[in-house]
Amino acid sequence: MANAGEPVDTIMAAWQGFDSGDSANLSPWPVDVSLVAFDSTDIITTMADTRSHLAQRARALGPLTRDWSEIMRWPLAGGGTLLIAAETLHSTDARTDEPMVRHHTIVAAMVADEAGQTRLAHMTEATPAFLPLVIAQYKRASLS
Amino acid sequence: MTASADHDALAALIDAYVARSAGMRFEEKRGFWDADEPSPVLKPEEEAAPLVGWPAIEGYWQRTRSLLGSLQSKHWGLHLVPLDSDTILALYNMIWSAEVDGPFLGGSPLAAHVRVTMALRRRPAGWRVFAVVESHVDGDVFVRQLYKAMA
């Protein structure tokens, strides 16, 4: 059944808590957190590597502001949720302070631990391919 | 079913699914999806937004078939994320290689590396797909990688 499970704001708050290093959201973690990051070519499959990647991102970017718009949500057994959402991510380049905006498709999974508390288990920040964006921009520029 | 058996079954399913890129056998790919899912989701890397529902997905497959002269895909690095006893995420890398018809990109094959997030649920007949999201790497990261690769 679609459009049930935890509210999108709850899932985003869990991700932002993790992303900002809020330890209250981290322990005890029932599963290893996996991450398909917009700024990596790897699939990150452990909590340690996820934390390391986000720490590296925090050095490259300024504060992050996220806006999520739900596309689909499936409830999971035990109270967890699988969410697909559209994300607009605002930040700045830490070196130049220039603003940055990215549009992603989010796949976020919250799973329930033995106590029934749900925690973030996976995050995909899917980024559109580069070439179609360049072609579309080129065509718009040609028409202007 | 044991975790090992699930892993083997899912690895075989994804092998078979990706192999059907050759020849663009999209109607066969649909057979791997959950027929009972009312809102299947496919997010191809070149699409700005996810496609929700079979009319949107099949329309995309039809456009792809008319645009490409050929398509091949290979995958590696399967990682499974169990979400509950009957739902799982399969994460894997994939490189597609295609010949694109038309003057703008035609003439030589193109290829790209994407990371796939596939959601599957257990059905009596086996695991079935209900969402697939492909992710490219971000544009400025991609360009930086090109510069580094030329060094």
Coordinates of C-alpha atoms in Angstrom, one line a residue, chain A residues 30-121:
Chain A
P30 CA 20.2 -1.5 14.2
V31 CA 21.8 -1.9 10.9
D32 CA 24.7 -0.5 8.9
V33 CA 23.8 2.7 7.1
S34 CA 24.3 2.6 3.3
L35 CA 24.5 5.7 1.2
V36 CA 24.4 6.4 -2.5
A37 CA 25.7 10.0 -2.4
F38 CA 25.3 12.6 -5.1
D39 CA 28.9 13.6 -4.6
S40 CA 30.5 10.2 -4.8
T41 CA 30.9 7.5 -7.5
D42 CA 30.9 4.7 -4.9
I43 CA 28.1 2.8 -3.1
I44 CA 28.9 3.4 0.5
T45 CA 27.9 0.4 2.6
T46 CA 29.1 0.9 6.2
M47 CA 28.3 3.3 8.9
A48 CA 31.9 4.3 9.2
D49 CA 32.3 5.1 5.6
T50 CA 29.0 7.0 5.5
R51 CA 30.1 9.1 8.4
S52 CA 33.5 9.7 6.8
H53 CA 31.9 10.7 3.5
L54 CA 29.5 13.2 5.2
A55 CA 32.4 14.6 7.2
Q56 CA 34.2 15.2 3.9
R57 CA 31.1 16.8 2.5
A58 CA 30.8 19.1 5.5
R59 CA 34.3 20.4 4.7
A60 CA 33.4 21.1 1.1
L61 CA 30.0 22.7 1.6
G62 CA 28.4 25.2 3.8
P63 CA 25.3 24.5 5.8
L64 CA 22.7 22.3 4.0
T65 CA 19.0 23.2 3.6
R66 CA 16.7 20.5 2.3
D67 CA 13.2 20.7 0.9
W68 CA 11.5 17.3 0.2
S69 CA 8.4 16.6 -1.7
E70 CA 7.0 13.1 -1.3
I71 CA 6.5 11.0 -4.4
M72 CA 5.8 7.6 -3.0
R73 CA 5.8 6.0 0.5
W74 CA 5.5 2.4 1.4
P75 CA 5.1 1.1 5.0
L76 CA 7.4 -1.6 6.2
A77 CA 6.7 -4.3 8.7
G78 CA 7.4 -3.2 12.3
G79 CA 6.8 0.5 11.6
G80 CA 9.5 1.3 9.1
T81 CA 9.0 3.2 5.9
L82 CA 10.5 3.3 2.4
L83 CA 10.2 6.8 0.9
I84 CA 10.8 8.2 -2.6
A85 CA 10.9 12.0 -2.6
A86 CA 12.1 14.9 -4.7
E87 CA 14.8 16.9 -3.0
T88 CA 16.0 20.5 -3.5
L89 CA 19.3 20.9 -1.7
H90 CA 20.7 24.4 -1.0
S91 CA 24.2 25.0 0.2
T92 CA 27.3 27.0 -0.6
D93 CA 30.8 26.1 -1.9
A94 CA 32.9 26.3 1.3
R95 CA 35.9 27.7 -0.6
T96 CA 34.1 30.4 -2.5
D97 CA 30.9 30.9 -0.6
E98 CA 29.0 30.7 -3.9
P99 CA 25.5 29.4 -3.6
M100 CA 24.7 25.8 -4.8
V101 CA 21.4 24.2 -5.6
R102 CA 21.0 20.5 -6.5
H103 CA 17.9 18.6 -7.4
H104 CA 17.8 14.9 -6.3
T105 CA 15.5 12.0 -6.2
I106 CA 15.7 10.6 -2.6
V107 CA 15.3 6.9 -1.7
A108 CA 15.2 6.8 2.1
A109 CA 14.6 3.8 4.3
M110 CA 13.7 3.8 7.9
V111 CA 13.7 0.4 9.6
A112 CA 12.4 -0.7 13.0
D113 CA 14.7 -2.0 15.7
E114 CA 13.7 -4.7 18.2
A115 CA 12.2 -2.0 20.5
G116 CA 10.1 -0.8 17.6
Q117 CA 12.0 2.5 17.2
T118 CA 12.7 3.4 13.6
R119 CA 16.1 4.5 12.4
L120 CA 17.6 5.5 9.1
A121 CA 19.0 2.5 7.2

